[in-house]
């Protein structure tokens, strides 16, 4: 028979005491194992292995499950930064806990949280309520891109969204290179600007967006454009693009996330330069 530790590990790192008892572990045995430190009692009736992620342990100790930003980030999904503590799903009926020194973000959304971490689907739906349409859209595209959302999962998310929000998943694509690109595309869409996405230009390569057939927009994430090598490559591309009659605008994370009005003004200014008549219309 497996030890209590290995059994809980195989169950995903967390298990209810009642479930463990059906597998043959007595209450006394579990209590002994807690004393010896091989397993932990996270809250009454819920046991975990010591290596369980801290934020999941914290969510369970709160009486809920980890969800939202915290779950998505743990799966490597791009989420607008949020320097706060774990996002905990408590369900609709729990009372707010008094935990003055805790940095958790509590969500009293519908459904029954099972101790542990919520699914990616559930976490995405929670993120929209917690952080809004843009955060949802960028995380949804990121999850899709890295293969974490099946067709069936996307359909379920769409069905679970309020009708007024379904256009977000209809607009989403699986080929956005970064969350910044997702944000940029969503915002340009809301401005009614028609764009080509992931366009290959002979002599330049693949660019993030093309507007009006003349303006190239690139969203430069830190991870992709930080090194001097990459900067050099970007300049070579921009030079090649200029030769072909394109104007390239590059925006980084801080600009897109924290200074959107300036970015928007720059894009509209470029559009006026390349087609003055159309922009006035
Ligand atoms: Zn808390
Ligand atoms: Zn949240």
Coordinates of C-alpha atoms and ligand atoms in Angstrom, one line a residue:
X1 CA 0.0 0.0 0.0
X2 CA 1.2 3.5 -0.8
X3 CA 2.1 5.8 2.1
X4 CA -0.3 8.6 2.9
X5 CA 2.1 11.1 1.4
X6 CA 2.4 9.2 -2.0
X7 CA -1.3 8.7 -2.1
X8 CA -2.0 12.4 -1.6
X9 CA 0.7 13.2 -4.2
X10 CA -0.9 10.9 -6.7
X11 CA -4.3 12.6 -6.0
X12 CA -2.7 16.0 -7.1
X13 CA -1.1 17.0 -3.8
X14 CA -4.3 17.6 -1.9
X15 CA -7.0 15.2 -0.5
X16 CA -9.9 15.3 1.9
X17 CA -9.6 13.2 5.0
X18 CA -12.9 11.5 4.3
X19 CA -11.5 10.3 0.9
X20 CA -8.3 9.1 2.4
X21 CA -10.3 7.1 4.9
X22 CA -12.1 5.3 2.1
X23 CA -8.7 4.3 0.9
X24 CA -7.8 2.7 4.2
X25 CA -6.0 5.5 6.1
X26 CA -7.4 5.9 9.6
X27 CA -7.8 9.3 11.2
X28 CA -5.1 8.3 13.7
X29 CA -2.7 7.3 11.0
X30 CA -3.2 10.7 9.3
X31 CA -2.8 12.5 12.5
X32 CA 0.5 10.6 13.1
X33 CA 1.8 11.5 9.7
X34 CA 1.0 15.2 10.2
X35 CA 2.9 15.0 13.5
X36 CA 5.9 13.4 11.7
X37 CA 5.7 16.1 9.0
X38 CA 5.3 13.8 6.0
X39 CA 1.9 15.4 5.2
X40 CA 0.2 18.6 6.4
X41 CA -3.3 19.4 7.5
X42 CA -4.1 22.6 5.6
X43 CA -7.5 23.1 7.2
X44 CA -9.7 20.7 9.1
X45 CA -10.4 17.7 7.0
X46 CA -8.0 18.6 4.1
X47 CA -4.5 17.2 3.8
X48 CA -1.6 18.2 1.5
X49 CA 1.9 17.2 0.8
X50 CA 4.6 19.6 2.0
X51 CA 5.7 20.4 -1.5
X52 CA 2.3 21.8 -2.5
X53 CA 2.6 25.4 -4.0
X54 CA 2.3 28.0 -1.3
X55 CA -0.4 30.0 -3.0
X56 CA -2.6 26.8 -3.4
X57 CA -2.0 26.0 0.3
X58 CA -3.0 29.6 1.2
X59 CA -6.2 29.4 -0.9
X60 CA -7.2 26.1 0.8
X61 CA -6.5 27.6 4.2
X62 CA -8.9 30.4 3.3
X63 CA -11.6 27.8 2.7
X64 CA -11.5 28.1 -1.1
X65 CA -9.5 27.3 -4.2
X66 CA -6.8 29.2 -6.1
X67 CA -8.2 30.9 -9.3
X68 CA -8.0 33.8 -11.6
X69 CA -4.6 35.5 -12.1
X70 CA -2.8 33.1 -9.8
X71 CA -3.9 29.9 -11.7
X72 CA -3.4 31.3 -15.1
X73 CA 0.1 32.6 -14.3
X74 CA 1.0 29.2 -12.8
X75 CA 0.3 27.6 -16.2
X76 CA 2.6 30.1 -18.0
X77 CA -0.4 32.1 -19.4
X78 CA 0.3 35.8 -20.0
X79 CA -1.7 37.9 -17.5
X80 CA -1.5 41.6 -17.0
X81 CA 0.8 42.0 -14.0
X82 CA -0.7 42.2 -10.6
X83 CA 1.6 42.5 -7.7
X84 CA -0.9 41.4 -5.1
X85 CA -1.2 38.1 -3.3
X86 CA -3.2 35.0 -4.3
X87 CA -6.6 35.3 -6.0
X88 CA -8.8 33.0 -4.0
X89 CA -12.2 31.7 -5.1
X90 CA -14.4 31.3 -2.0
X91 CA -17.8 30.7 -3.6
X92 CA -20.9 32.9 -3.1
X93 CA -21.8 31.9 0.4
X94 CA -18.6 32.3 2.4
X95 CA -18.3 35.2 4.8
X96 CA -15.4 37.5 4.3
X97 CA -12.6 36.5 6.6
X98 CA -10.8 39.0 8.8
X99 CA -7.2 38.6 7.7
X100 CA -5.6 42.0 8.0
X101 CA -2.1 40.9 7.1
X102 CA -3.0 38.8 4.2
X103 CA -2.6 40.0 0.6
X104 CA -5.2 37.7 -0.9
X105 CA -7.8 38.9 -3.4
X106 CA -11.1 37.2 -2.5
X107 CA -13.7 36.2 -5.2
X108 CA -17.2 35.3 -4.0
X109 CA -18.2 34.1 -7.5
X110 CA -20.8 31.3 -8.0
X111 CA -20.0 27.6 -8.0
X112 CA -18.4 25.4 -5.5
X113 CA -14.7 25.6 -5.1
X114 CA -12.9 22.3 -4.6
X115 CA -9.8 22.6 -2.5
X116 CA -6.9 23.1 -4.8
X117 CA -6.6 25.1 -8.0
X118 CA -9.5 26.0 -10.3
X119 CA -9.4 24.9 -14.0
X120 CA -8.0 27.3 -16.6
X121 CA -11.5 27.7 -18.0
X122 CA -12.9 28.7 -14.7
X123 CA -9.9 30.9 -13.9
X124 CA -10.3 32.8 -17.3
X125 CA -14.0 33.5 -16.5
X126 CA -13.0 34.7 -13.0
X127 CA -10.3 36.9 -14.5
X128 CA -12.8 38.7 -16.7
X129 CA -14.9 39.6 -13.6
X130 CA -11.9 40.4 -11.6
X131 CA -9.8 42.4 -14.0
X132 CA -12.0 43.2 -17.0
X133 CA -12.4 42.4 -20.7
X134 CA -8.8 43.3 -21.8
X135 CA -7.1 41.2 -19.2
X136 CA -9.5 38.3 -20.1
X137 CA -8.9 38.7 -23.9
X138 CA -5.1 38.8 -23.6
X139 CA -5.0 35.7 -21.2
X140 CA -7.5 33.8 -23.4
X141 CA -5.4 34.3 -26.5
X142 CA -2.2 33.4 -24.6
X143 CA -3.8 30.2 -23.2
X144 CA -5.0 29.3 -26.7
X145 CA -1.6 30.0 -28.3
X146 CA 0.2 27.7 -25.9
X147 CA -2.2 24.9 -26.4
X148 CA -4.1 25.1 -23.1
X149 CA -7.6 25.6 -24.6
X150 CA -9.2 22.9 -26.7
X151 CA -12.0 23.6 -29.1
X152 CA -14.4 22.2 -26.6
X153 CA -13.0 24.4 -23.8
X154 CA -13.3 27.5 -26.0
X155 CA -16.9 26.6 -26.7
X156 CA -17.7 26.1 -23.0
X157 CA -16.1 29.5 -22.1
X158 CA -18.1 31.2 -24.8
X159 CA -21.3 29.7 -23.5
X160 CA -20.5 30.7 -19.9
X161 CA -19.7 34.3 -20.8
X162 CA -22.5 36.9 -20.6
X163 CA -23.9 37.5 -24.1
X164 CA -22.4 41.0 -24.2
X165 CA -18.9 39.6 -23.8
X166 CA -19.0 36.8 -26.3
X167 CA -17.5 39.0 -29.1
X168 CA -14.2 38.8 -27.2
X169 CA -13.8 35.1 -27.9
X170 CA -15.0 35.6 -31.4
X171 CA -12.3 38.1 -32.0
X172 CA -9.6 36.0 -30.4
X173 CA -6.9 34.3 -32.5
X174 CA -4.3 31.7 -31.6
X175 CA -1.4 33.4 -33.3
X176 CA -0.7 36.5 -31.2
X177 CA 2.9 36.4 -30.2
X178 CA 2.5 38.1 -26.9
X179 CA -0.1 39.6 -24.5
X180 CA 1.0 43.0 -25.7
X181 CA 0.0 42.2 -29.2
X182 CA -3.4 41.0 -28.0
X183 CA -4.0 44.2 -26.1
X184 CA -2.9 46.3 -29.1
X185 CA -5.2 44.4 -31.4
X186 CA -8.2 44.6 -29.1
X187 CA -7.8 48.3 -28.7
X188 CA -7.4 49.0 -32.4
X189 CA -10.5 46.9 -33.0
X190 CA -12.4 49.1 -30.6
X191 CA -11.2 52.2 -32.4
X192 CA -12.6 50.7 -35.7
X193 CA -9.1 50.5 -37.2
X194 CA -8.7 47.7 -39.7
X195 CA -5.5 45.8 -39.4
X196 CA -3.7 42.9 -40.9
X197 CA -2.2 40.6 -38.3
X198 CA 1.0 38.6 -38.5
X199 CA 1.7 39.8 -42.0
X200 CA 4.6 38.5 -44.0
X201 CA 6.3 41.2 -46.0
X202 CA 8.9 40.0 -48.5
X203 CA 12.3 41.5 -47.7
X204 CA 11.3 42.3 -44.1
X205 CA 9.7 39.1 -42.6
X206 CA 6.7 38.6 -40.4
X207 CA 5.4 41.7 -38.6
X208 CA 2.8 42.0 -35.9
X209 CA 0.4 44.3 -37.7
X210 CA 0.0 46.4 -40.8
X211 CA -2.4 49.3 -41.0
X212 CA -3.5 51.0 -44.2
X213 CA -1.0 48.9 -46.2
X214 CA 1.8 51.3 -45.1
X215 CA 2.2 51.3 -41.3
X216 CA 3.9 48.5 -39.5
X217 CA 3.1 48.2 -35.8
X218 CA 5.3 46.1 -33.5
X219 CA 4.6 45.3 -29.9
X220 CA 8.0 44.7 -28.3
X221 CA 7.9 42.6 -25.2
X222 CA 11.0 42.7 -22.9
X223 CA 11.7 39.1 -23.5
X224 CA 11.8 39.4 -27.3
X225 CA 13.6 42.7 -27.9
X226 CA 15.8 43.4 -24.8
X227 CA 19.2 42.2 -26.1
X228 CA 21.4 44.4 -28.3
X229 CA 21.4 41.5 -30.8
X230 CA 17.7 41.7 -31.2
X231 CA 17.7 45.4 -31.3
X232 CA 20.1 45.3 -34.2
X233 CA 17.9 42.8 -36.0
X234 CA 14.8 45.1 -35.4
X235 CA 16.7 48.0 -36.9
X236 CA 17.7 46.0 -39.9
X237 CA 14.0 45.1 -40.4
X238 CA 12.8 48.7 -39.9
X239 CA 15.4 49.9 -42.5
X240 CA 14.2 47.3 -45.0
X241 CA 10.6 48.2 -44.4
X242 CA 11.3 51.9 -44.9
X243 CA 13.0 51.1 -48.2
X244 CA 9.8 49.5 -49.3
X245 CA 7.7 52.5 -48.3
X246 CA 6.5 51.4 -44.8
X247 CA 6.6 53.4 -41.6
X248 CA 7.3 51.3 -38.5
X249 CA 6.0 52.1 -35.1
X250 CA 7.3 50.1 -32.1
X251 CA 5.7 50.2 -28.7
X252 CA 6.9 48.5 -25.6
X253 CA 5.1 47.2 -22.5
X254 CA 5.2 50.4 -20.5
X255 CA 3.7 52.4 -23.4
X256 CA 0.9 50.0 -24.2
X257 CA -0.1 49.3 -20.6
X258 CA 0.6 52.6 -18.9
X259 CA 0.5 55.3 -21.6
X260 CA -2.1 54.2 -24.1
X261 CA -3.3 57.7 -25.0
X262 CA 0.1 58.6 -26.4
X263 CA 0.3 55.3 -28.3
X264 CA -3.1 55.9 -29.8
X265 CA -2.3 59.4 -30.8
X266 CA 0.9 58.2 -32.5
X267 CA -0.9 55.6 -34.5
X268 CA -3.6 58.0 -35.6
X269 CA -0.9 60.6 -36.5
X270 CA 0.8 58.0 -38.7
X271 CA -2.5 57.2 -40.3
X272 CA -3.1 60.8 -41.2
X273 CA 0.4 61.0 -42.7
X274 CA -0.1 58.0 -45.0
X275 CA -3.6 58.7 -46.1
X276 CA -4.6 62.3 -45.2
X277 CA -7.9 62.2 -47.0
X278 CA -9.1 58.9 -45.4
X279 CA -8.2 60.1 -41.9
X280 CA -10.2 63.3 -42.3
X281 CA -13.3 61.4 -43.6
Ligands
LIG1 ZN1 -6.5 36.3 3.0
LIG2 ZN1 -8.9 37.8 -9.5

